[in-house]
């Protein structure tokens, strides 16, 4: 294994009170092609900009070859960047754009003077050296003879190549690429993916690539770092990430997947969609888990010949395969197969033990820190909810003035009592507007789990999350409000 | 069966074309005719030869030129950093700062000049300044004061349009702040500087209100010279005045050509005020 070239230790970046990058640890080995992958706003670009030096971390440190570079400005780092929208110098032609870094560079030359002493001089590169390097870089990106062209007359693809040439001509130790192919059309993007991969092989330098395109990441990378909400979700090879997603976010973000609820019923046996399947992971008995199965890992066989019977309810031709929806009980499962089955046909499916991926359930119950208000309601997550405070003390009751009378006749004022609040995922009602519920918020995530959706609603101020299991589909960024039946709110006294 | 009335976008230009013909082209033709004739309407070059044969006129031309260049240079030296700071500051602060710099433009400039005169006299009273002897300096101060906003604005508009990524790219490629400024920010803001120069250079040669008020009538600029010719009212003074106007026009045209060439070289599209 090559040595670590760059290392991020507990790095955080805060913008306007929100941690865009939240305490991440990451190292990258020399010569690797690493992709930071995640949806927009996940912190991947900020991470890249901190490595480049454009942003200073609010916490943690960044090491380059073991040396702390956190406070070193970008122009002193042996790192170059390819920007998303090229950022070529509009006042310079192609040659001067590429030579920009070379003209600034000073190299250490050692001479021997007439007394036989060694003299060290820092000198600029000669015009000839610059010429050679520029034409070599242009050759690398297939744009020979473009030296005198005005950059504003070039096409998007050509500008991107110039931007790459401008960066690699400086022979950086690390090349950073910030969604460099985002502005190109599909065909051009696919060609450039292969070219970049080849360039990486030829140059042998470390590439750190930022993208939100999972296909791009899977195609090009040696290692993928999946990020969400400023936190690293999983680090691994493309195969690992695809085949063994660590959590339902990764499973949902990388490729298509079926996510279902299951229970571990025996050693290496999991029960879901009404059948006990063999599997290869070790989990604790009776644990509630999420089961992930890729659509292409499910085989359709004739009725009664497989593990679970069900019905095909839709089928779409996708070029290489058919994408069919298989219904068993209330659960819909997406299956990709090259042989089409008719809609309405009763079939059976087989899932091999290797293809069943088990993940710990991330959310089993919503829990919050709250307190009792003076009118015996409970305040948490930016709202005040009706609740039954007598549950806090068994056998207690409320008197006319609102004081709590305990079983042994003690009179208690519950105002401001801190409590632990728990609400089951399926006991929260989502309302399609911001006013009719108790607390309003925005839907920040929605994941389909076979027979229901798991929706996360985040409150605007304190950013508390309500995780809700619902049978209805909602849209991300919808503004909604939530309502909870008092009997579904469990209160526990906080032990002081 | 009549000819269909077609109204195209071209026709929207008619009012301006008419205005141009009546108030710009026609007077220009008149000036040219006046400049090349004498009081009896006979064609002559005497108006020009007379102008250049009098040393006092050449002195005025020189003073105007020195004053204009000096004012423009000082304006640029003050305006560039101001525009730079403005363009770099946060969006909220920026509008307030910008207003502060533009606010003087809303006040009549004769009034502003008079106010400046009072201010200079006040300084004189404190013994730190000498209004009566430093009349040329007075004029430069007045000119700079009046034309500063016109210098800040075009530079600011260009600076604010510079892509931040380009500046970051420069840093990324090994340029420190000073190198980035010289190699990227300054060349990219050249169109703004050229606009600012054209905005200041011409008016300073003709704003004789400022030179009269602050120069204690000891600083005569070419604008004053032209005004005098038209005020004297002798038989051929209008002809002489027209000739001087044409000479001024010639000089301005020359500087415009020069600056135009400069903008072309910097190769930036869509910058500047024009």
XYZ file of C-alpha atoms in Angstrom:
770
model
C 0.000 0.000 0.000
C 1.231 3.428 -0.909
C 1.704 5.971 1.863
C -0.929 8.512 2.788
C -0.524 11.693 0.760
C -3.281 13.701 2.376
C -5.040 13.257 5.650
C -8.005 15.111 7.126
C -8.264 14.890 10.890
C -11.540 15.878 12.541
C -12.083 18.589 9.966
C -15.163 20.810 10.273
C -16.422 23.817 8.357
C -19.272 25.959 9.585
C -21.248 28.357 7.390
C -23.867 30.544 9.085
C -24.055 28.307 12.129
C -24.524 25.097 10.134
C -21.771 22.517 9.961
C -21.365 21.947 6.218
C -18.521 19.565 6.928
C -18.934 17.880 10.287
C -15.859 16.459 11.974
C -14.676 14.218 9.152
C -11.686 11.901 9.153
C -10.309 10.845 5.806
C -7.016 9.855 4.291
C -6.045 9.356 0.677
C -3.126 7.297 -0.537
C -0.560 8.368 -3.088
C -1.637 7.768 -6.678
C -5.246 6.959 -5.821
C -8.265 8.127 -7.789
C -10.666 9.095 -5.055
C -14.181 10.393 -5.611
C -16.155 12.401 -3.097
C -19.735 11.501 -3.925
C -22.964 12.864 -2.548
C -26.031 14.975 -3.272
C -25.697 18.755 -3.572
C -25.052 20.406 -0.236
C -23.479 17.302 1.278
C -20.157 19.059 1.907
C -18.096 17.389 -0.811
C -17.129 20.616 -2.602
C -16.334 22.340 0.702
C -14.060 19.424 1.601
C -12.286 19.792 -1.749
C -11.945 23.557 -1.277
C -10.370 23.002 2.132
C -7.819 20.647 0.573
C -7.096 23.277 -2.098
C -6.800 25.948 0.582
C -9.654 28.235 -0.532
C -11.477 27.577 2.724
C -9.931 27.316 6.151
C -11.390 24.607 8.373
C -13.112 25.782 11.557
C -11.769 22.740 13.326
C -9.300 19.925 12.751
C -6.228 19.777 10.589
C -5.170 18.788 7.107
C -1.882 16.959 6.611
C 0.018 16.701 3.331
C 2.718 14.017 3.400
C 2.409 14.111 7.163
C 2.947 17.871 7.443
C 0.229 20.209 8.681
C -0.847 22.488 5.809
C -4.041 23.806 7.404
C -2.757 27.397 7.526
C -0.827 27.330 4.230
C -2.376 29.501 1.485
C -3.418 27.863 -1.808
C -0.530 29.336 -3.823
C 2.035 27.516 -1.680
C 0.337 24.111 -1.870
C 1.558 21.588 -4.478
C -2.069 21.015 -5.374
C -3.921 22.209 -8.470
C -7.614 22.445 -9.179
C -9.818 21.965 -12.208
C -12.839 24.165 -11.615
C -16.415 23.301 -12.372
C -16.951 26.162 -14.785
C -13.367 26.061 -16.069
C -12.364 29.498 -14.660
C -9.963 30.142 -17.536
C -8.381 33.591 -17.726
C -10.471 35.427 -20.345
C -7.736 37.991 -21.026
C -5.143 35.377 -21.945
C -4.895 33.013 -24.909
C -4.580 29.244 -24.587
C -0.775 29.321 -24.299
C -0.729 32.008 -21.603
C -3.496 30.270 -19.679
C -1.521 27.049 -19.507
C 1.785 28.830 -18.874
C 0.306 30.922 -16.027
C 1.586 28.657 -13.284
C 4.886 27.901 -15.030
C 5.744 31.584 -15.395
C 5.357 32.053 -11.647
C 7.371 29.024 -10.747
C 10.930 29.311 -9.500
C 13.204 26.291 -9.514
C 16.225 25.664 -7.393
C 19.396 25.497 -9.453
C 22.797 24.698 -7.952
C 25.887 26.168 -9.583
C 29.544 25.885 -8.764
C 31.259 29.289 -8.792
C 34.890 29.914 -9.687
C 36.049 29.326 -6.117
C 34.538 25.874 -6.236
C 31.705 26.810 -3.880
C 28.156 25.737 -4.453
C 25.733 28.551 -5.114
C 22.001 27.976 -4.912
C 19.842 30.160 -7.106
C 16.104 30.266 -7.472
C 15.409 30.937 -11.103
C 12.398 31.256 -13.338
C 11.825 28.613 -15.955
C 13.301 29.448 -19.352
C 11.021 30.328 -22.225
C 12.088 27.121 -23.951
C 11.189 24.927 -20.971
C 7.812 26.612 -20.685
C 7.177 26.133 -24.407
C 7.978 22.458 -24.160
C 5.839 21.896 -21.113
C 2.871 23.745 -22.603
C 2.935 21.791 -25.838
C 3.308 18.545 -23.896
C 0.261 19.439 -21.802
C -1.721 20.384 -24.904
C -0.809 17.059 -26.459
C -2.017 15.308 -23.344
C -5.478 16.854 -23.764
C -5.500 16.416 -27.548
C -5.456 20.117 -28.378
C -2.130 20.553 -30.161
C -1.742 23.696 -32.261
C -4.276 25.556 -30.117
C -1.653 27.796 -28.446
C -2.648 31.079 -30.066
C -6.405 30.597 -29.795
C -8.522 32.934 -27.683
C -10.067 30.859 -24.873
C -13.453 32.536 -25.248
C -13.793 31.100 -28.767
C -13.441 27.496 -27.598
C -16.287 25.064 -26.997
C -17.158 23.906 -23.473
C -15.333 20.610 -23.944
C -12.227 22.334 -25.274
C -12.253 24.860 -22.428
C -12.450 21.994 -19.962
C -9.433 20.345 -21.595
C -7.497 23.600 -21.366
C -8.441 23.845 -17.691
C -7.104 20.323 -17.147
C -3.917 21.104 -19.101
C -3.436 24.306 -17.084
C -3.553 22.276 -13.870
C -1.472 19.225 -14.813
C 1.283 21.260 -16.489
C 2.427 22.281 -12.992
C 2.968 18.636 -12.067
C 1.017 18.899 -8.810
C 1.140 16.149 -6.202
C -2.624 16.152 -6.092
C -5.096 17.150 -8.785
C -8.482 18.288 -7.521
C -11.433 18.112 -9.893
C -14.661 19.858 -8.874
C -17.465 18.329 -10.951
C -15.363 19.007 -14.047
C -17.741 17.280 -16.433
C -20.954 18.740 -15.040
C -21.458 21.245 -17.859
C -20.794 18.814 -20.718
C -23.346 16.773 -22.644
C -23.696 13.040 -22.005
C -21.576 11.741 -24.897
C -18.752 14.185 -24.234
C -18.929 13.369 -20.537
C -18.518 9.647 -21.140
C -15.536 10.228 -23.431
C -13.911 12.548 -20.921
C -14.443 10.019 -18.105
C -12.338 7.484 -19.986
C -9.751 10.097 -20.907
C -9.423 11.318 -17.342
C -8.992 7.752 -16.132
C -6.219 7.206 -18.716
C -4.614 10.503 -17.797
C -4.590 9.399 -14.173
C -2.786 6.197 -15.119
C -0.252 8.033 -17.273
C 0.529 10.827 -14.815
C 0.499 8.681 -11.699
C -0.597 11.601 -9.508
C -3.372 11.524 -6.951
C -6.769 12.606 -8.269
C -9.503 13.804 -5.946
C -12.733 14.063 -7.860
C -16.000 15.588 -6.716
C -19.286 14.577 -8.277
C -22.945 13.960 -7.532
C -23.155 11.461 -10.394
C -22.920 7.946 -8.943
C -22.302 6.366 -12.333
C -19.320 8.655 -12.908
C -17.974 7.735 -9.485
C -18.410 3.995 -10.031
C -16.742 4.151 -13.467
C -13.659 6.160 -12.589
C -12.678 5.745 -8.970
C -10.347 3.497 -7.048
C -12.050 4.627 -3.872
C -15.393 6.314 -3.335
C -16.186 8.467 -0.321
C -19.954 8.826 0.020
C -20.973 11.962 1.894
C -24.282 13.276 3.151
C -25.105 16.156 5.500
C -21.408 16.936 5.999
C -20.674 13.452 7.269
C -18.882 10.571 5.548
C -21.375 7.732 5.122
C -19.066 5.125 3.674
C -15.576 4.771 2.204
C -14.782 1.880 -0.090
C -14.054 0.596 -3.561
C -16.846 1.029 -6.105
C -17.647 -2.683 -5.714
C -17.841 -2.437 -1.913
C -20.023 0.623 -2.046
C -22.344 -0.946 -4.584
C -22.546 -4.428 -3.133
C -22.214 -3.714 0.576
C -23.831 -0.349 1.268
C -23.393 0.484 4.921
C -26.718 2.217 5.409
C -29.928 2.909 3.580
C -28.711 6.335 2.397
C -25.800 4.777 0.522
C -27.978 1.959 -0.784
C -30.535 4.448 -2.024
C -28.017 6.907 -3.493
C -25.814 4.367 -5.302
C -27.740 2.545 -7.956
C -31.268 1.325 -7.549
C -32.165 -0.815 -4.601
C -35.047 -2.391 -2.774
C -35.003 -1.538 0.902
C -37.278 -3.630 3.094
C -37.807 -4.100 6.820
C -36.798 -7.444 8.227
C -36.140 -9.306 11.466
C -33.277 -11.630 12.265
C -34.991 -14.900 13.195
C -32.099 -17.320 13.508
C -28.358 -17.522 12.981
C -27.802 -16.109 9.476
C -31.505 -16.116 8.723
C -33.636 -13.057 8.092
C -37.373 -12.798 7.676
C -38.847 -10.273 5.266
C -41.749 -10.174 2.802
C -43.192 -13.131 4.700
C -40.344 -15.539 4.062
C -37.222 -16.608 5.921
C -34.140 -16.130 3.729
C -30.630 -17.436 4.298
C -27.993 -14.788 4.380
C -24.279 -14.442 5.079
C -24.019 -11.643 7.689
C -23.978 -12.192 11.430
C -26.535 -10.152 13.325
C -28.089 -10.345 16.750
C -31.184 -12.493 17.077
C -34.511 -10.610 16.891
C -32.847 -7.441 15.709
C -34.957 -5.268 13.452
C -32.979 -4.585 10.279
C -33.187 -3.010 6.831
C -32.730 -5.511 4.023
C -31.248 -4.237 0.750
C -31.504 -6.210 -2.463
C -30.387 -4.841 -5.857
C -33.013 -5.144 -8.625
C -30.648 -7.183 -10.810
C -29.990 -9.705 -8.018
C -33.553 -11.016 -7.959
C -34.426 -13.925 -10.226
C -37.933 -14.490 -11.484
C -39.096 -18.087 -11.819
C -42.454 -19.672 -12.428
C -45.031 -19.695 -9.677
C -44.249 -21.992 -6.705
C -40.746 -22.652 -8.035
C -39.057 -19.913 -6.007
C -38.973 -18.635 -2.460
C -41.845 -16.149 -2.488
C -44.882 -15.943 -4.738
C -46.274 -12.676 -5.989
C -47.541 -10.831 -9.003
C -45.928 -8.638 -11.667
C -47.781 -5.318 -11.625
C -45.750 -3.280 -14.101
C -43.039 -3.707 -16.684
C -40.935 -1.089 -18.491
C -38.401 -1.739 -21.246
C -35.056 -0.107 -20.371
C -32.870 -1.065 -23.319
C -30.700 -3.821 -21.862
C -33.315 -5.148 -19.479
C -36.915 -4.926 -18.382
C -37.675 -3.186 -15.119
C -40.557 -4.942 -13.500
C -42.437 -4.325 -10.275
C -43.224 -7.413 -8.223
C -45.931 -7.183 -5.604
C -45.950 -9.414 -2.563
C -48.455 -8.551 0.136
C -48.173 -4.767 0.369
C -44.506 -4.641 -0.620
C -43.390 -3.551 -4.076
C -40.046 -4.884 -5.280
C -38.205 -3.633 -8.352
C -36.654 -6.392 -10.443
C -34.423 -6.055 -13.494
C -34.353 -8.995 -15.856
C -33.670 -9.549 -19.546
C -36.722 -11.781 -19.911
C -40.027 -9.991 -19.738
C -42.915 -11.291 -17.689
C -46.464 -10.199 -18.445
C -48.158 -7.711 -16.208
C -50.555 -9.599 -13.949
C -48.601 -12.829 -14.176
C -48.231 -14.814 -10.954
C -44.539 -15.593 -10.485
C -42.064 -16.501 -7.813
C -38.703 -14.990 -6.940
C -35.356 -16.279 -5.732
C -32.786 -14.212 -3.867
C -29.372 -15.767 -3.216
C -27.890 -15.438 0.307
C -24.909 -13.414 -1.074
C -27.219 -10.810 -2.548
C -29.057 -10.033 0.659
C -27.448 -7.059 2.366
C -28.415 -6.412 5.927
C -28.106 -2.999 7.566
C -28.857 -1.966 11.088
C -31.981 0.145 11.243
C -30.934 3.748 11.649
C -34.130 4.918 13.248
C -36.239 2.754 15.516
C -37.985 5.551 17.369
C -37.879 9.348 17.403
C -36.412 10.595 20.639
C -36.096 14.181 21.816
C -35.124 16.177 24.852
C -38.124 18.179 26.015
C -39.691 19.787 29.035
C -43.149 20.142 30.521
C -44.786 23.535 30.096
C -46.920 25.310 32.700
C -50.163 24.065 31.122
C -48.957 20.441 31.289
C -48.020 20.058 27.670
C -44.633 18.900 26.465
C -42.298 21.150 24.490
C -39.785 19.599 22.086
C -38.604 20.058 18.519
C -39.877 23.654 18.336
C -43.422 22.804 19.311
C -45.733 22.203 22.257
C -47.649 18.962 22.117
C -50.597 17.749 24.156
C -49.636 14.782 26.277
C -50.631 12.790 29.291
C -48.298 13.921 32.082
C -49.799 11.493 34.582
C -47.872 8.748 32.800
C -44.710 10.180 34.333
C -45.790 9.018 37.791
C -47.777 5.776 37.938
C -51.101 6.199 39.698
C -50.960 9.981 39.696
C -53.695 12.434 38.730
C -54.089 16.152 38.051
C -55.966 18.494 40.399
C -58.189 21.420 39.258
C -55.288 23.874 39.364
C -53.134 21.670 37.162
C -50.825 20.367 39.856
C -49.922 16.728 39.744
C -50.965 14.632 42.691
C -48.822 11.509 42.925
C -50.020 8.118 44.141
C -48.747 8.917 47.639
C -50.546 12.298 47.570
C -47.578 14.519 46.938
C -48.405 17.751 45.095
C -45.961 18.493 42.268
C -45.507 21.475 39.968
C -44.297 19.954 36.731
C -43.505 23.281 35.014
C -40.075 23.128 33.296
C -39.500 19.479 34.227
C -37.026 18.044 31.682
C -38.226 14.856 30.035
C -37.155 12.327 27.452
C -39.745 12.162 24.670
C -40.204 9.178 22.382
C -42.527 8.879 19.394
C -42.757 5.767 17.174
C -41.937 6.298 13.498
C -45.388 5.266 12.311
C -47.330 7.393 14.799
C -46.569 10.787 13.307
C -49.060 12.270 10.909
C -47.779 14.496 8.080
C -50.051 17.351 7.015
C -49.771 18.905 3.598
C -49.456 22.503 4.837
C -47.447 24.395 7.385
C -50.269 25.653 9.615
C -52.576 22.798 10.568
C -50.019 20.663 12.397
C -48.282 21.349 15.679
C -44.813 21.863 14.202
C -43.837 22.774 10.652
C -40.753 21.677 8.792
C -39.266 20.707 5.486
C -38.928 17.228 4.041
C -35.200 16.620 3.668
C -35.168 12.990 2.689
C -37.493 10.308 1.461
C -36.507 6.669 1.044
C -38.780 3.908 -0.232
C -38.690 0.846 1.983
C -40.631 -1.732 0.042
C -44.053 -1.265 1.586
C -43.741 2.264 2.955
C -41.760 5.466 2.677
C -39.419 6.727 5.356
C -39.644 10.508 5.378
C -37.446 12.831 7.408
C -38.920 16.231 8.286
C -36.558 18.840 9.678
C -37.652 21.852 11.719
C -36.281 25.197 10.482
C -34.712 26.656 13.649
C -33.348 23.905 15.848
C -33.040 21.404 12.993
C -34.756 18.629 14.905
C -35.773 15.699 12.732
C -39.039 13.812 12.674
C -38.515 10.396 11.092
C -41.873 9.194 9.838
C -42.935 5.901 8.302
C -45.826 6.597 5.975
C -47.581 4.830 3.157
C -47.863 8.059 1.161
C -45.192 9.425 -1.121
C -43.992 12.970 -0.440
C -41.529 15.206 -2.239
C -38.206 16.436 -0.967
C -38.256 20.123 0.034
C -42.020 20.049 0.635
C -43.048 22.319 3.494
C -45.280 20.310 5.782
C -46.313 20.108 9.396
C -46.673 17.180 11.787
C -49.286 16.122 14.294
C -48.937 13.504 17.007
C -51.761 11.835 18.955
C -51.150 12.468 22.705
C -51.399 8.738 23.452
C -48.455 8.021 21.141
C -46.093 10.319 22.997
C -44.066 8.443 25.590
C -42.559 10.567 28.360
C -39.778 9.590 30.739
C -38.376 11.629 33.571
C -34.777 12.571 33.061
C -32.576 11.238 35.781
C -30.815 14.193 37.268
C -55.410 48.171 -51.276
C -53.079 50.699 -49.712
C -49.520 49.961 -48.740
C -49.567 47.979 -45.545
C -48.079 49.930 -42.686
C -45.237 47.862 -41.307
C -43.831 48.820 -37.966
C -40.546 47.148 -37.260
C -38.139 47.518 -34.373
C -35.958 49.707 -36.582
C -38.567 52.453 -36.471
C -38.123 52.847 -32.729
C -34.841 54.550 -33.568
C -36.500 57.374 -35.488
C -36.921 59.822 -32.573
C -33.295 59.452 -31.629
C -32.147 59.829 -35.238
C -34.157 63.042 -35.512
C -32.720 64.324 -32.241
C -29.239 63.436 -33.403
C -29.693 65.247 -36.698
C -31.129 68.446 -35.210
C -29.114 68.819 -32.035
C -25.816 67.073 -32.776
C -25.143 66.778 -36.474
C -26.495 70.184 -37.531
C -24.598 72.149 -34.829
C -21.455 70.204 -35.658
C -21.759 71.163 -39.293
C -22.297 74.800 -38.212
C -19.170 74.666 -36.058
C -17.130 73.259 -38.928
C -18.431 75.988 -41.272
C -17.709 78.726 -38.716
C -14.257 77.324 -37.995
C -13.173 77.391 -41.612
C -14.604 80.804 -42.566
C -13.933 84.416 -41.546
C -16.411 87.145 -40.588
C -17.289 87.714 -44.231
C -17.992 84.041 -44.896
C -14.811 83.573 -46.922
C -13.140 80.161 -46.461
C -9.897 80.431 -44.493
C -7.473 78.569 -42.209
C -6.635 81.771 -40.315
C -8.708 80.781 -37.274
C -6.400 77.824 -36.712
C -3.116 79.509 -37.568
C -4.076 82.428 -35.290
C -4.775 80.033 -32.427
C -1.464 78.236 -32.707
C 0.565 81.418 -33.272
C -0.449 82.888 -29.924
C 1.662 81.537 -27.076
C -1.037 82.344 -24.508
C -3.371 79.933 -26.315
C -0.756 77.193 -26.355
C -0.234 77.813 -22.650
C -3.960 77.327 -22.043
C -3.864 74.118 -24.054
C -0.911 72.883 -21.996
C -2.534 73.838 -18.678
C -5.750 72.116 -19.692
C -3.844 69.008 -20.668
C -1.770 68.920 -17.462
C -4.860 69.568 -15.357
C -6.854 66.850 -17.119
C -4.116 64.228 -16.882
C -3.335 65.081 -13.264
C -7.011 64.992 -12.255
C -7.587 61.697 -14.060
C -4.499 60.147 -12.497
C -5.440 61.219 -8.969
C -9.044 60.102 -9.528
C -7.850 56.655 -10.637
C -5.458 56.343 -7.710
C -8.275 57.059 -5.269
C -11.084 55.316 -7.145
C -9.437 51.969 -7.837
C -8.885 50.963 -4.212
C -12.343 52.251 -3.324
C -13.974 50.278 -6.142
C -11.906 47.233 -5.175
C -13.036 47.403 -1.556
C -16.638 47.992 -2.662
C -16.594 44.987 -4.987
C -15.122 42.793 -2.257
C -17.482 43.792 0.544
C -20.652 41.896 1.436
C -23.824 42.553 -0.534
C -25.554 44.436 2.292
C -22.686 46.766 3.118
C -21.919 47.255 -0.550
C -25.153 49.073 -1.385
C -24.696 51.434 1.564
C -21.090 52.231 0.635
C -22.010 52.689 -2.997
C -24.748 55.128 -2.033
C -22.268 57.101 0.065
C -20.020 57.546 -2.945
C -22.801 58.327 -5.388
C -24.675 60.692 -3.060
C -22.526 63.753 -3.980
C -23.581 63.261 -7.618
C -27.137 64.150 -6.607
C -26.116 67.603 -5.505
C -25.675 70.325 -8.074
C -22.048 70.527 -8.992
C -21.841 74.321 -8.916
C -23.041 74.104 -5.329
C -20.535 71.374 -4.564
C -17.737 73.467 -6.026
C -18.791 76.484 -3.961
C -18.863 74.284 -0.883
C -15.370 73.057 -1.635
C -14.227 76.644 -1.914
C -15.616 77.404 1.551
C -13.943 74.312 2.905
C -10.590 75.350 1.463
C -11.005 78.848 2.930
C -11.759 77.260 6.284
C -8.545 75.252 5.996
C -6.761 78.452 5.049
C -8.150 80.036 8.204
C -6.619 77.215 10.236
C -3.294 77.954 8.586
C -2.872 74.569 6.948
C -3.714 75.690 3.447
C -3.205 78.704 1.202
C -6.194 79.352 -1.012
C -4.983 82.522 -2.690
C -1.570 81.261 -3.757
C -2.306 77.610 -4.508
C -4.981 78.263 -7.128
C -3.846 75.439 -9.423
C -3.976 72.973 -6.511
C -7.440 74.353 -5.662
C -8.605 73.541 -9.158
C -7.188 70.016 -9.079
C -8.838 69.336 -5.712
C -12.173 70.617 -7.047
C -11.937 68.566 -10.230
C -10.996 65.386 -8.366
C -13.832 65.941 -5.905
C -16.398 66.425 -8.665
C -15.307 63.604 -10.943
C -14.426 60.903 -8.417
C -17.845 59.159 -8.536
C -17.566 58.937 -12.325
C -14.269 57.120 -11.878
C -15.431 54.738 -9.168
C -18.546 53.499 -10.952
C -17.077 52.082 -14.174
C -14.207 50.406 -12.336
C -16.606 49.002 -9.757
C -18.951 47.565 -12.414
C -16.051 45.769 -14.073
C -14.524 44.488 -10.838
C -17.803 43.073 -9.607
C -18.202 41.080 -12.809
C -14.872 39.283 -12.454
C -15.481 35.589 -11.765
C -14.250 34.742 -8.257
C -13.182 31.341 -9.534
C -10.712 33.033 -11.868
C -9.069 34.744 -8.905
C -9.029 31.431 -7.049
C -7.567 29.732 -10.116
C -4.749 32.270 -10.077
C -4.037 31.553 -6.399
C -4.261 27.867 -7.106
C -1.643 28.128 -9.856
C 0.887 29.645 -7.501
C 0.223 33.389 -7.605
C 0.097 35.247 -4.291
C -2.295 38.168 -3.804
C 0.017 40.758 -5.377
C 0.812 38.557 -8.366
C -2.856 37.704 -8.800
C -3.721 41.400 -8.795
C -1.094 42.305 -11.373
C -1.606 39.315 -13.644
C -5.352 38.856 -13.452
C -7.440 41.446 -11.618
C -5.782 44.509 -13.139
C -5.812 43.299 -16.761
C -9.411 42.163 -16.383
C -10.440 45.554 -14.984
C -8.703 47.498 -17.780
C -11.970 48.206 -19.655
C -13.306 49.881 -16.518
C -10.174 51.984 -16.162
C -10.417 53.065 -19.798
C -14.079 54.002 -19.340
C -13.160 55.981 -16.243
C -10.430 57.849 -18.145
C -12.783 58.845 -20.946
C -15.374 59.905 -18.378
C -12.953 62.292 -16.679
C -10.395 63.418 -19.234
C -12.765 65.341 -21.513
C -14.955 67.109 -18.942
C -11.934 68.317 -16.956
C -10.667 70.269 -19.990
C -13.945 72.164 -20.230
C -15.362 72.462 -16.679
C -14.419 76.092 -16.312
C -16.945 76.587 -13.501
C -14.550 74.704 -11.263
C -11.426 76.479 -12.481
C -13.181 79.862 -12.224
C -14.522 79.265 -8.738
C -11.482 77.615 -7.222
C -8.697 78.867 -9.501
C -9.491 82.438 -8.630
C -9.767 83.096 -12.407
C -6.019 82.545 -12.615
C -6.367 79.114 -14.139
C -7.684 79.331 -17.677
C -8.632 76.077 -19.320
C -9.633 75.534 -22.910
C -13.314 75.440 -22.051
C -13.031 78.942 -20.623
C -11.260 80.074 -23.768
C -14.119 78.842 -25.925
C -16.673 80.473 -23.654
C -14.804 83.788 -23.827
C -14.852 83.777 -27.625
C -18.602 83.377 -27.713
C -19.107 86.034 -25.023
C -16.919 88.761 -26.501
C -19.108 89.072 -29.562
C -16.594 90.664 -31.905
C -17.067 90.047 -35.641
C -14.939 86.936 -35.879
C -14.874 85.693 -32.294
C -17.520 83.009 -33.090
C -15.286 81.742 -35.849
C -12.293 81.569 -33.515
C -14.372 79.829 -30.834
C -15.554 77.215 -33.311
C -11.979 76.586 -34.391
C -10.883 76.022 -30.764
C -13.824 73.652 -30.282
C -12.675 71.648 -33.271
C -9.117 71.527 -31.934
C -10.447 70.208 -28.622
C -12.598 67.695 -30.479
C -9.539 66.530 -32.336
C -7.583 65.937 -29.122
C -10.470 64.083 -27.485
C -10.936 61.951 -30.569
C -7.248 61.083 -30.410
C -7.421 59.924 -26.786
C -10.595 57.936 -27.515
C -8.850 56.128 -30.354
C -5.914 55.364 -28.109
C -8.093 54.051 -25.303
C -10.216 52.095 -27.761
C -7.116 50.344 -28.979
C -6.138 49.637 -25.406
C -9.489 48.003 -24.630
C -9.155 45.832 -27.712
C -5.777 44.607 -26.540
C -7.065 43.566 -23.163
C -9.471 41.324 -25.007
C -12.282 41.315 -22.496
C -15.775 41.212 -23.734
C -18.615 43.244 -22.337
C -16.650 45.224 -19.794
C -16.731 48.904 -19.049
C -19.545 51.347 -19.285
C -19.978 51.313 -23.023
